[in-house]
Amino acid sequence: MSSPPVIPDRVARFPFPFPEAHYRYSTNVEPARTPVRTAAGEWGRWLIDADDGYRDELALRAQILAADPSRMVSAPHMADAAWDTLLLCLGELAAAHPEEMVLHRDGAVYRWCNRRLDEERHFRRGDADSLGADPLAYAGSQVQEDIVLLEQREGELWAEAGLVTFAADWSLAFDIGMTFLEIHGPVPRVHVEGVIPRAHAFLLRLQPDAPYRRTNWTMSADPRLDQSTETYPEWGPARERALVDPAAVGQLQLRVEVQHLIRLPTSGAILFLIRTHLLSLEALMTVPEWARRFAEVLRELPADIADYKGVAGLRAPVLGWLEHPGPGAASRERQSRSAARSPT
Ligand code: HEM
């Protein structure tokens, strides 16, 4: 008997976001660092980790930042929060990858060693010269996550700093200086249904040492990570092409964000981390439970949510494709059945 095919890492660790057959916006928060079993594997054991896209994504981030420095906003009054962020990011990476990464403290001096990137730095908190970089910029050069920092004042949360290169159809430069409630202004339903007011109250009470997380999802036409408002002309038309080209449907991506919500210990700011995972429909089809569930969710999705996510026009072609995936479907189906049987 032939052995079952190996499930690729990016499928095994994909945070498939649909525990139920329908999807609505909700204040879907849960404690961080809680592993979740899926039909293909597991995700969520670590708050931050590095996957097989680590070096490529960090190189891409550096390119995007060089071409458009407005993707990072660092503000002097958020410096303390930026140092908190850096120490948290390095500490979490080291916890997930102790064989490759170490954050060691000796008095006031930190030593960071990242063998995956061949990096070693000695620095003091608050001393950017010793680090050789802005702390926020350096954090963004070590973790795949996008970063937003919110300051709490006058009973509100204000987005005051960040480094975002992989946004899904929004812009950090546009949102900076806005409150949490203003940022969510365009999202349909969430205000009347109380989702955002509840999330706001939750965030105002968030405690250090009790990080939370949530998932969010959308679809995109290709595996491009940078889908910020600034680059719409580069990625928007591909979505339209997918509507008319049946051959392109299998390459559409389910785009899932794992978002962490963290109260930083020294500054008291809220750190919002966004890690983006992409999986093509072709790959999704290799896990039959996921293909079935995604079709159920898409079929039932209310029109206003589908519109806001930009998936309204994709719904019919995607459902058609999930039901009749075209040439190669039979072998994919065989493969997926063995994949589902194999231990993870
Ligand atoms: C418990 C906390 C949160 C909840 C429940 C929540 C909920 C949501 C929902 C439902 C959407 C619509 C997403 C979609 O349909 O694809 C959204 C979008 C968004 N959220 Fe949040 N969110 C939370 C935290 C945050 C935080 C801390 C930030 C930090 C600034 C943030 C920034 C955004 C942005 C920039 C968008 C896109 C808005 C646009 O289209 O311009 N969210 N959020």
mmCIF file of C-alpha atoms and ligand atoms in Angstrom:
data_model
loop_
_atom_site.group_PDB
_atom_site.id
_atom_site.type_symbol
_atom_site.label_atom_id
_atom_site.label_comp_id
_atom_site.label_asym_id
_atom_site.label_seq_id
_atom_site.Cartn_x
_atom_site.Cartn_y
_atom_site.Cartn_z
ATOM 1 C CA MET A 1 0.000 0.000 0.000
ATOM 2 C CA SER A 2 1.417 3.428 -0.916
ATOM 3 C CA SER A 3 1.953 5.878 1.939
ATOM 4 C CA PRO A 4 -0.387 8.871 2.185
ATOM 5 C CA PRO A 5 0.890 12.099 0.606
ATOM 6 C CA VAL A 6 2.600 14.525 2.961
ATOM 7 C CA ILE A 7 0.476 17.578 3.750
ATOM 8 C CA PRO A 8 2.464 20.703 2.846
ATOM 9 C CA ASP A 9 3.395 22.859 5.819
ATOM 10 C CA ARG A 10 1.394 25.857 4.625
ATOM 11 C CA VAL A 11 -1.754 23.691 4.479
ATOM 12 C CA ALA A 12 -1.087 21.921 7.788
ATOM 13 C CA ARG A 13 -0.655 25.221 9.665
ATOM 14 C CA PHE A 14 -3.354 27.191 7.822
ATOM 15 C CA PRO A 15 -5.743 28.886 10.276
ATOM 16 C CA PHE A 16 -8.980 27.779 8.591
ATOM 17 C CA PRO A 17 -11.425 30.313 10.060
ATOM 18 C CA PHE A 18 -14.868 28.702 9.762
ATOM 19 C CA PRO A 19 -15.918 26.649 12.801
ATOM 20 C CA GLU A 20 -19.532 26.979 11.622
ATOM 21 C CA ALA A 21 -21.387 26.682 8.316
ATOM 22 C CA HIS A 22 -22.269 30.374 8.277
ATOM 23 C CA TYR A 23 -20.223 33.496 8.895
ATOM 24 C CA ARG A 24 -21.210 36.731 10.603
ATOM 25 C CA TYR A 25 -19.102 39.496 12.061
ATOM 26 C CA SER A 26 -18.651 38.959 15.780
ATOM 27 C CA THR A 27 -16.378 39.964 18.643
ATOM 28 C CA ASN A 28 -14.608 36.666 18.063
ATOM 29 C CA VAL A 29 -11.779 36.945 20.560
ATOM 30 C CA GLU A 30 -10.099 34.060 22.387
ATOM 31 C CA PRO A 31 -6.939 33.736 24.507
ATOM 32 C CA ALA A 32 -3.699 33.693 22.509
ATOM 33 C CA ARG A 33 -1.344 30.684 22.464
ATOM 34 C CA THR A 34 -4.209 28.174 22.366
ATOM 35 C CA PRO A 35 -3.509 25.449 19.789
ATOM 36 C CA VAL A 36 -6.393 24.744 17.409
ATOM 37 C CA ARG A 37 -6.701 21.371 15.654
ATOM 38 C CA THR A 38 -7.990 21.534 12.100
ATOM 39 C CA ALA A 39 -8.828 18.941 9.452
ATOM 40 C CA ALA A 40 -5.276 19.335 8.102
ATOM 41 C CA GLY A 41 -3.127 20.043 11.166
ATOM 42 C CA GLU A 42 -2.824 22.730 13.836
ATOM 43 C CA TRP A 43 -2.304 26.468 14.296
ATOM 44 C CA GLY A 44 -2.129 28.966 17.138
ATOM 45 C CA ARG A 45 0.297 27.323 19.579
ATOM 46 C CA TRP A 46 2.554 30.380 19.505
ATOM 47 C CA LEU A 47 1.762 34.063 19.652
ATOM 48 C CA ILE A 48 4.432 34.746 17.020
ATOM 49 C CA ASP A 49 6.400 32.219 15.000
ATOM 50 C CA ALA A 50 8.340 32.069 11.757
ATOM 51 C CA ASP A 51 7.083 29.844 8.954
ATOM 52 C CA ASP A 52 8.613 28.717 5.677
ATOM 53 C CA GLY A 53 7.838 32.132 4.128
ATOM 54 C CA TYR A 54 9.867 33.935 6.806
ATOM 55 C CA ARG A 55 12.880 35.140 4.837
ATOM 56 C CA ASP A 56 10.911 35.919 1.660
ATOM 57 C CA GLU A 57 8.218 37.894 3.457
ATOM 58 C CA LEU A 58 10.750 39.930 5.420
ATOM 59 C CA ALA A 59 12.683 40.661 2.215
ATOM 60 C CA LEU A 60 9.426 41.720 0.558
ATOM 61 C CA ARG A 61 8.599 43.990 3.505
ATOM 62 C CA ALA A 62 12.021 45.665 3.210
ATOM 63 C CA GLN A 63 11.417 46.292 -0.521
ATOM 64 C CA ILE A 64 7.939 47.728 0.061
ATOM 65 C CA LEU A 65 9.228 50.023 2.815
ATOM 66 C CA ALA A 66 12.095 51.223 0.646
ATOM 67 C CA ALA A 67 9.676 52.051 -2.187
ATOM 68 C CA ASP A 68 7.050 53.616 0.092
ATOM 69 C CA PRO A 69 8.253 54.796 3.526
ATOM 70 C CA SER A 70 4.689 55.875 4.450
ATOM 71 C CA ARG A 71 3.990 52.199 5.299
ATOM 72 C CA MET A 72 5.694 52.885 8.627
ATOM 73 C CA VAL A 73 4.643 55.619 11.040
ATOM 74 C CA SER A 74 6.771 55.980 14.140
ATOM 75 C CA ALA A 75 6.000 58.812 16.541
ATOM 76 C CA PRO A 76 8.199 60.128 19.375
ATOM 77 C CA HIS A 77 5.340 59.879 21.901
ATOM 78 C CA MET A 78 4.976 56.163 20.991
ATOM 79 C CA ALA A 79 8.667 55.349 21.477
ATOM 80 C CA ASP A 80 8.050 53.529 24.762
ATOM 81 C CA ALA A 81 5.341 51.419 23.087
ATOM 82 C CA ALA A 82 7.723 50.671 20.198
ATOM 83 C CA TRP A 83 10.348 49.331 22.613
ATOM 84 C CA ASP A 84 7.691 47.254 24.373
ATOM 85 C CA THR A 85 6.718 45.909 20.944
ATOM 86 C CA LEU A 86 10.264 45.039 19.985
ATOM 87 C CA LEU A 87 10.930 43.164 23.231
ATOM 88 C CA LEU A 88 7.629 41.321 23.019
ATOM 89 C CA CYS A 89 8.192 40.302 19.384
ATOM 90 C CA LEU A 90 11.740 39.061 19.979
ATOM 91 C CA GLY A 91 10.758 37.243 23.188
ATOM 92 C CA GLU A 92 7.839 35.468 21.483
ATOM 93 C CA LEU A 93 9.957 34.474 18.463
ATOM 94 C CA ALA A 94 12.640 33.089 20.785
ATOM 95 C CA ALA A 95 10.010 31.106 22.721
ATOM 96 C CA ALA A 96 8.746 29.526 19.480
ATOM 97 C CA HIS A 97 12.211 28.823 18.011
ATOM 98 C CA PRO A 98 14.650 28.284 20.910
ATOM 99 C CA GLU A 99 17.050 26.332 18.677
ATOM 100 C CA GLU A 100 17.518 29.282 16.313
ATOM 101 C CA MET A 101 16.656 32.429 18.244
ATOM 102 C CA VAL A 102 17.666 33.747 21.659
ATOM 103 C CA LEU A 103 16.801 36.918 23.554
ATOM 104 C CA HIS A 104 19.062 37.237 26.548
ATOM 105 C CA ARG A 105 19.152 40.051 29.095
ATOM 106 C CA ASP A 106 22.235 40.950 31.133
ATOM 107 C CA GLY A 107 21.429 43.968 33.315
ATOM 108 C CA ALA A 108 20.425 46.767 30.962
ATOM 109 C CA VAL A 109 21.827 45.055 27.873
ATOM 110 C CA TYR A 110 19.791 42.736 25.660
ATOM 111 C CA ARG A 111 21.425 40.299 23.273
ATOM 112 C CA TRP A 112 19.310 39.157 20.308
ATOM 113 C CA CYS A 113 20.567 36.318 18.196
ATOM 114 C CA ASN A 114 18.557 35.184 15.168
ATOM 115 C CA ARG A 115 20.344 32.411 13.303
ATOM 116 C CA ARG A 116 17.674 32.183 10.650
ATOM 117 C CA LEU A 117 18.614 35.692 9.501
ATOM 118 C CA ASP A 118 22.258 35.595 10.631
ATOM 119 C CA GLU A 119 21.570 38.498 12.975
ATOM 120 C CA GLU A 120 23.120 39.374 16.285
ATOM 121 C CA ARG A 121 22.559 42.654 18.137
ATOM 122 C CA HIS A 122 23.313 44.019 21.567
ATOM 123 C CA PHE A 123 21.101 46.897 22.637
ATOM 124 C CA ARG A 124 19.657 48.867 25.511
ATOM 125 C CA ARG A 125 15.956 49.631 25.760
ATOM 126 C CA GLY A 126 15.355 53.253 24.753
ATOM 127 C CA ASP A 127 18.701 53.579 22.968
ATOM 128 C CA ALA A 128 18.081 53.354 19.205
ATOM 129 C CA ASP A 129 21.795 53.973 18.496
ATOM 130 C CA SER A 130 22.721 50.790 20.374
ATOM 131 C CA LEU A 131 20.152 48.871 18.298
ATOM 132 C CA GLY A 132 21.264 50.550 15.102
ATOM 133 C CA ALA A 133 17.626 51.050 14.042
ATOM 134 C CA ASP A 134 14.254 52.456 15.004
ATOM 135 C CA PRO A 135 12.733 49.831 17.372
ATOM 136 C CA LEU A 136 9.509 49.565 15.342
ATOM 137 C CA ALA A 137 11.428 49.204 12.073
ATOM 138 C CA TYR A 138 13.619 46.550 13.654
ATOM 139 C CA ALA A 139 10.632 44.638 15.059
ATOM 140 C CA GLY A 140 9.150 44.637 11.541
ATOM 141 C CA SER A 141 12.398 43.244 10.152
ATOM 142 C CA GLN A 142 12.188 40.212 12.489
ATOM 143 C CA VAL A 143 8.509 39.199 12.487
ATOM 144 C CA GLN A 144 6.153 38.477 9.587
ATOM 145 C CA GLU A 145 3.336 40.312 11.381
ATOM 146 C CA ASP A 146 2.093 43.780 10.477
ATOM 147 C CA ILE A 147 2.063 46.060 13.509
ATOM 148 C CA VAL A 148 -0.321 48.788 14.703
ATOM 149 C CA LEU A 149 0.049 50.632 18.028
ATOM 150 C CA LEU A 150 -2.938 52.246 19.710
ATOM 151 C CA GLU A 151 -2.686 54.721 22.557
ATOM 152 C CA GLN A 152 -5.430 54.760 25.192
ATOM 153 C CA ARG A 153 -6.515 58.248 26.291
ATOM 154 C CA GLU A 154 -9.822 59.945 27.138
ATOM 155 C CA GLY A 155 -11.559 56.558 27.116
ATOM 156 C CA GLU A 156 -10.666 55.992 23.447
ATOM 157 C CA LEU A 157 -8.045 54.067 21.468
ATOM 158 C CA TRP A 158 -6.072 56.024 18.889
ATOM 159 C CA ALA A 159 -3.941 54.426 16.167
ATOM 160 C CA GLU A 160 -0.736 56.397 16.591
ATOM 161 C CA ALA A 161 2.045 54.306 15.077
ATOM 162 C CA GLY A 162 2.606 51.184 13.025
ATOM 163 C CA LEU A 163 4.353 49.275 10.298
ATOM 164 C CA VAL A 164 1.947 47.726 7.793
ATOM 165 C CA THR A 165 3.131 46.353 4.456
ATOM 166 C CA PHE A 166 0.589 43.540 3.924
ATOM 167 C CA ALA A 167 -2.759 45.331 4.396
ATOM 168 C CA ALA A 168 -5.914 43.842 2.850
ATOM 169 C CA ASP A 169 -7.493 46.857 1.136
ATOM 170 C CA TRP A 170 -6.791 49.555 3.734
ATOM 171 C CA SER A 171 -4.049 52.066 4.404
ATOM 172 C CA LEU A 172 -2.070 52.733 7.575
ATOM 173 C CA ALA A 173 -1.188 56.269 6.417
ATOM 174 C CA PHE A 174 -4.910 57.004 5.985
ATOM 175 C CA ASP A 175 -6.002 55.463 9.305
ATOM 176 C CA ILE A 176 -3.238 56.908 11.468
ATOM 177 C CA GLY A 177 -4.547 59.365 14.079
ATOM 178 C CA MET A 178 -8.055 57.856 13.915
ATOM 179 C CA THR A 179 -9.809 56.205 16.820
ATOM 180 C CA PHE A 180 -10.677 52.508 16.871
ATOM 181 C CA LEU A 181 -14.347 53.426 16.330
ATOM 182 C CA GLU A 182 -13.567 55.717 13.381
ATOM 183 C CA ILE A 183 -11.369 53.076 11.721
ATOM 184 C CA HIS A 184 -14.249 50.616 11.788
ATOM 185 C CA GLY A 185 -16.722 53.229 10.486
ATOM 186 C CA PRO A 186 -17.020 51.683 6.981
ATOM 187 C CA VAL A 187 -17.609 48.100 8.186
ATOM 188 C CA PRO A 188 -21.313 47.184 7.648
ATOM 189 C CA ARG A 189 -23.536 45.855 10.497
ATOM 190 C CA VAL A 190 -20.893 45.968 13.226
ATOM 191 C CA HIS A 191 -22.089 49.182 14.844
ATOM 192 C CA VAL A 192 -25.814 48.383 15.022
ATOM 193 C CA GLU A 193 -25.124 44.790 16.014
ATOM 194 C CA GLY A 194 -22.781 45.969 18.788
ATOM 195 C CA VAL A 195 -19.720 44.052 17.552
ATOM 196 C CA ILE A 196 -17.413 47.061 17.475
ATOM 197 C CA PRO A 197 -18.705 48.751 20.678
ATOM 198 C CA ARG A 198 -18.179 45.400 22.479
ATOM 199 C CA ALA A 199 -14.693 45.010 20.975
ATOM 200 C CA HIS A 200 -13.909 48.578 22.047
ATOM 201 C CA ALA A 201 -15.007 47.954 25.651
ATOM 202 C CA PHE A 202 -13.035 44.706 25.650
ATOM 203 C CA LEU A 203 -9.856 46.414 24.424
ATOM 204 C CA LEU A 204 -10.120 49.254 26.949
ATOM 205 C CA ARG A 205 -10.080 46.615 29.725
ATOM 206 C CA LEU A 206 -7.358 44.394 28.202
ATOM 207 C CA GLN A 207 -4.706 43.451 30.780
ATOM 208 C CA PRO A 208 -0.956 42.953 30.274
ATOM 209 C CA ASP A 209 0.018 39.255 30.281
ATOM 210 C CA ALA A 210 -3.398 38.263 28.926
ATOM 211 C CA PRO A 211 -3.046 38.504 25.134
ATOM 212 C CA TYR A 212 -6.014 37.643 22.940
ATOM 213 C CA ARG A 213 -6.465 36.876 19.271
ATOM 214 C CA ARG A 214 -9.096 36.712 16.554
ATOM 215 C CA THR A 215 -9.256 35.742 12.888
ATOM 216 C CA ASN A 216 -10.567 37.683 9.919
ATOM 217 C CA TRP A 217 -10.791 36.585 6.278
ATOM 218 C CA THR A 218 -11.279 37.732 2.730
ATOM 219 C CA MET A 219 -10.421 36.494 -0.757
ATOM 220 C CA SER A 220 -7.835 37.750 -3.179
ATOM 221 C CA ALA A 221 -7.069 37.069 -6.810
ATOM 222 C CA ASP A 222 -3.440 36.063 -6.348
ATOM 223 C CA PRO A 223 -0.965 35.328 -3.536
ATOM 224 C CA ARG A 224 0.188 38.933 -3.372
ATOM 225 C CA LEU A 225 0.573 40.025 0.270
ATOM 226 C CA ASP A 226 0.630 43.787 -0.329
ATOM 227 C CA GLN A 227 -2.980 44.655 -1.121
ATOM 228 C CA SER A 228 -2.991 48.069 0.482
ATOM 229 C CA THR A 229 -5.075 50.937 -0.864
ATOM 230 C CA GLU A 230 -1.874 52.539 -2.154
ATOM 231 C CA THR A 231 -1.243 49.728 -4.642
ATOM 232 C CA TYR A 232 -4.851 49.051 -5.722
ATOM 233 C CA PRO A 233 -4.081 49.532 -9.448
ATOM 234 C CA GLU A 234 -1.547 46.684 -9.192
ATOM 235 C CA TRP A 235 -3.853 44.098 -7.604
ATOM 236 C CA GLY A 236 -7.467 45.271 -8.167
ATOM 237 C CA PRO A 237 -7.765 44.337 -11.872
ATOM 238 C CA ALA A 238 -6.627 40.737 -11.216
ATOM 239 C CA ARG A 239 -9.776 40.231 -9.141
ATOM 240 C CA GLU A 240 -11.899 41.336 -12.105
ATOM 241 C CA ARG A 241 -10.015 38.993 -14.451
ATOM 242 C CA ALA A 242 -10.785 36.043 -12.165
ATOM 243 C CA LEU A 243 -14.479 36.682 -12.751
ATOM 244 C CA VAL A 244 -14.229 36.075 -16.471
ATOM 245 C CA ASP A 245 -11.442 33.505 -16.638
ATOM 246 C CA PRO A 246 -12.511 30.097 -15.221
ATOM 247 C CA ALA A 247 -8.873 28.935 -15.377
ATOM 248 C CA ALA A 248 -7.980 31.635 -12.813
ATOM 249 C CA VAL A 249 -10.490 30.507 -10.170
ATOM 250 C CA GLY A 250 -8.303 27.748 -8.697
ATOM 251 C CA GLN A 251 -5.616 30.355 -8.114
ATOM 252 C CA LEU A 252 -7.921 32.592 -6.053
ATOM 253 C CA GLN A 253 -6.718 32.773 -2.479
ATOM 254 C CA LEU A 254 -8.503 32.433 0.830
ATOM 255 C CA ARG A 255 -6.754 35.156 2.794
ATOM 256 C CA VAL A 256 -6.871 34.749 6.575
ATOM 257 C CA GLU A 257 -5.496 37.117 9.180
ATOM 258 C CA VAL A 258 -4.606 35.968 12.668
ATOM 259 C CA GLN A 259 -4.787 39.164 14.696
ATOM 260 C CA HIS A 260 -3.372 39.508 18.201
ATOM 261 C CA LEU A 261 -4.540 42.060 20.742
ATOM 262 C CA ILE A 262 -2.009 42.777 23.452
ATOM 263 C CA ARG A 263 -1.757 45.312 26.278
ATOM 264 C CA LEU A 264 1.911 46.303 26.423
ATOM 265 C CA PRO A 265 3.435 46.146 29.891
ATOM 266 C CA THR A 266 5.378 49.416 30.270
ATOM 267 C CA SER A 267 3.688 51.883 27.934
ATOM 268 C CA GLY A 268 0.122 50.597 28.455
ATOM 269 C CA ALA A 269 -0.512 50.904 24.686
ATOM 270 C CA ILE A 270 -2.459 48.274 22.732
ATOM 271 C CA LEU A 271 -0.436 46.297 20.228
ATOM 272 C CA PHE A 272 -2.407 44.952 17.268
ATOM 273 C CA LEU A 273 -0.498 42.309 15.292
ATOM 274 C CA ILE A 274 -1.768 41.022 11.951
ATOM 275 C CA ARG A 275 -0.331 37.870 10.407
ATOM 276 C CA THR A 276 -1.576 37.083 6.917
ATOM 277 C CA HIS A 277 -1.937 33.518 5.594
ATOM 278 C CA LEU A 278 -2.855 32.685 2.012
ATOM 279 C CA LEU A 279 -4.168 29.432 0.587
ATOM 280 C CA SER A 280 -5.210 28.902 -3.029
ATOM 281 C CA LEU A 281 -8.531 27.247 -3.780
ATOM 282 C CA GLU A 282 -6.520 24.462 -5.457
ATOM 283 C CA ALA A 283 -4.791 23.806 -2.122
ATOM 284 C CA LEU A 284 -8.015 24.230 -0.167
ATOM 285 C CA MET A 285 -9.572 21.458 -2.306
ATOM 286 C CA THR A 286 -7.006 18.989 -0.961
ATOM 287 C CA VAL A 287 -8.826 19.113 2.390
ATOM 288 C CA PRO A 288 -12.411 18.030 1.605
ATOM 289 C CA GLU A 289 -13.844 19.318 4.917
ATOM 290 C CA TRP A 290 -12.490 22.792 4.138
ATOM 291 C CA ALA A 291 -13.795 22.830 0.564
ATOM 292 C CA ARG A 292 -17.244 21.766 1.768
ATOM 293 C CA ARG A 293 -17.335 24.243 4.638
ATOM 294 C CA PHE A 294 -16.070 27.145 2.562
ATOM 295 C CA ALA A 295 -18.776 26.506 -0.052
ATOM 296 C CA GLU A 296 -21.437 26.474 2.707
ATOM 297 C CA VAL A 297 -20.164 29.750 4.144
ATOM 298 C CA LEU A 298 -19.908 31.462 0.776
ATOM 299 C CA ARG A 299 -23.357 30.336 -0.330
ATOM 300 C CA GLU A 300 -24.950 31.716 2.840
ATOM 301 C CA LEU A 301 -22.893 34.942 3.207
ATOM 302 C CA PRO A 302 -25.171 38.033 3.395
ATOM 303 C CA ALA A 303 -24.822 40.420 0.446
ATOM 304 C CA ASP A 304 -23.589 43.430 2.472
ATOM 305 C CA ILE A 305 -20.724 41.446 4.052
ATOM 306 C CA ALA A 306 -19.832 39.904 0.670
ATOM 307 C CA ASP A 307 -19.818 43.401 -0.886
ATOM 308 C CA TYR A 308 -17.633 44.906 1.814
ATOM 309 C CA LYS A 309 -15.145 42.069 1.537
ATOM 310 C CA GLY A 310 -15.103 42.460 -2.262
ATOM 311 C CA VAL A 311 -16.144 38.822 -2.781
ATOM 312 C CA ALA A 312 -19.706 39.403 -4.064
ATOM 313 C CA GLY A 313 -18.717 38.946 -7.719
ATOM 314 C CA LEU A 314 -16.510 35.953 -6.912
ATOM 315 C CA ARG A 315 -19.221 33.997 -5.158
ATOM 316 C CA ALA A 316 -20.817 32.330 -8.211
ATOM 317 C CA PRO A 317 -17.568 31.372 -9.996
ATOM 318 C CA VAL A 318 -16.031 30.072 -6.768
ATOM 319 C CA LEU A 319 -19.086 28.000 -5.840
ATOM 320 C CA GLY A 320 -19.211 26.642 -9.388
ATOM 321 C CA TRP A 321 -15.541 25.766 -9.236
ATOM 322 C CA LEU A 322 -15.769 24.131 -5.787
ATOM 323 C CA GLU A 323 -18.557 21.924 -7.103
ATOM 324 C CA HIS A 324 -16.931 21.199 -10.505
ATOM 325 C CA PRO A 325 -13.229 21.956 -10.168
ATOM 326 C CA GLY A 326 -12.385 21.041 -13.773
ATOM 327 C CA PRO A 327 -9.497 18.962 -15.148
ATOM 328 C CA GLY A 328 -7.371 17.302 -12.486
ATOM 329 C CA ALA A 329 -10.230 17.261 -9.984
ATOM 330 C CA ALA A 330 -10.388 13.470 -9.763
ATOM 331 C CA SER A 331 -6.739 13.080 -8.824
ATOM 332 C CA ARG A 332 -6.996 15.982 -6.378
ATOM 333 C CA GLU A 333 -10.023 14.376 -4.784
ATOM 334 C CA ARG A 334 -8.146 11.034 -4.424
ATOM 335 C CA GLN A 335 -5.181 12.845 -2.917
ATOM 336 C CA SER A 336 -7.336 14.793 -0.540
ATOM 337 C CA ARG A 337 -9.082 11.672 0.729
ATOM 338 C CA SER A 338 -5.740 10.126 1.664
ATOM 339 C CA ALA A 339 -4.583 13.443 3.139
ATOM 340 C CA ALA A 340 -7.643 13.590 5.366
ATOM 341 C CA ARG A 341 -6.932 10.019 6.575
ATOM 342 C CA SER A 342 -3.282 10.611 7.313
ATOM 343 C CA PRO A 343 -2.305 11.487 10.907
ATOM 344 C CA THR A 344 -1.307 15.130 11.438
HETATM 345 C C1 HEM B 1 -11.669 42.641 19.017
HETATM 346 C C2 HEM B 1 -11.130 43.512 18.209
HETATM 347 C C3 HEM B 1 -11.589 43.771 16.779
HETATM 348 C C4 HEM B 1 -12.722 43.375 16.114
HETATM 349 C C5 HEM B 1 -13.883 42.530 16.629
HETATM 350 C C6 HEM B 1 -12.622 43.909 14.767
HETATM 351 C C7 HEM B 1 -13.542 43.716 13.765
HETATM 352 C C8 HEM B 1 -13.395 44.089 12.451
HETATM 353 C C9 HEM B 1 -14.242 43.689 11.360
HETATM 354 C C10 HEM B 1 -15.472 42.790 11.500
HETATM 355 C C11 HEM B 1 -13.758 44.222 10.224
HETATM 356 C C12 HEM B 1 -14.294 44.007 8.806
HETATM 357 C C13 HEM B 1 -13.373 42.989 8.169
HETATM 358 C C14 HEM B 1 -13.791 42.356 6.854
HETATM 359 O O1 HEM B 1 -14.946 42.231 6.510
HETATM 360 O O2 HEM B 1 -12.876 41.872 6.155
HETATM 361 C C15 HEM B 1 -12.594 45.007 10.591
HETATM 362 C C16 HEM B 1 -11.835 45.715 9.717
HETATM 363 C C17 HEM B 1 -10.739 46.471 10.095
HETATM 364 N N1 HEM B 1 -10.168 46.509 11.349
HETATM 365 FE FE1 HEM B 1 -10.829 45.619 13.000
HETATM 366 N N2 HEM B 1 -11.435 44.601 14.660
HETATM 367 C C18 HEM B 1 -10.799 44.547 15.862
HETATM 368 C C19 HEM B 1 -9.585 45.115 16.180
HETATM 369 C C20 HEM B 1 -8.931 46.003 15.382
HETATM 370 C C21 HEM B 1 -7.828 46.809 15.805
HETATM 371 C C22 HEM B 1 -7.193 46.828 17.206
HETATM 372 C C23 HEM B 1 -7.448 47.545 14.740
HETATM 373 C C24 HEM B 1 -6.300 48.504 14.767
HETATM 374 C C25 HEM B 1 -6.245 49.626 14.184
HETATM 375 C C26 HEM B 1 -8.323 47.195 13.627
HETATM 376 C C27 HEM B 1 -8.264 47.698 12.338
HETATM 377 C C28 HEM B 1 -9.090 47.370 11.305
HETATM 378 C C29 HEM B 1 -8.959 47.893 9.963
HETATM 379 C C30 HEM B 1 -7.891 48.871 9.486
HETATM 380 C C31 HEM B 1 -9.997 47.340 9.198
HETATM 381 C C32 HEM B 1 -10.300 47.630 7.725
HETATM 382 C C33 HEM B 1 -11.236 48.807 7.701
HETATM 383 C C34 HEM B 1 -11.434 49.381 6.312
HETATM 384 O O3 HEM B 1 -12.009 48.698 5.457
HETATM 385 O O4 HEM B 1 -11.010 50.527 6.099
HETATM 386 N N3 HEM B 1 -9.221 46.250 14.065
HETATM 387 N N4 HEM B 1 -12.388 44.894 11.954
#
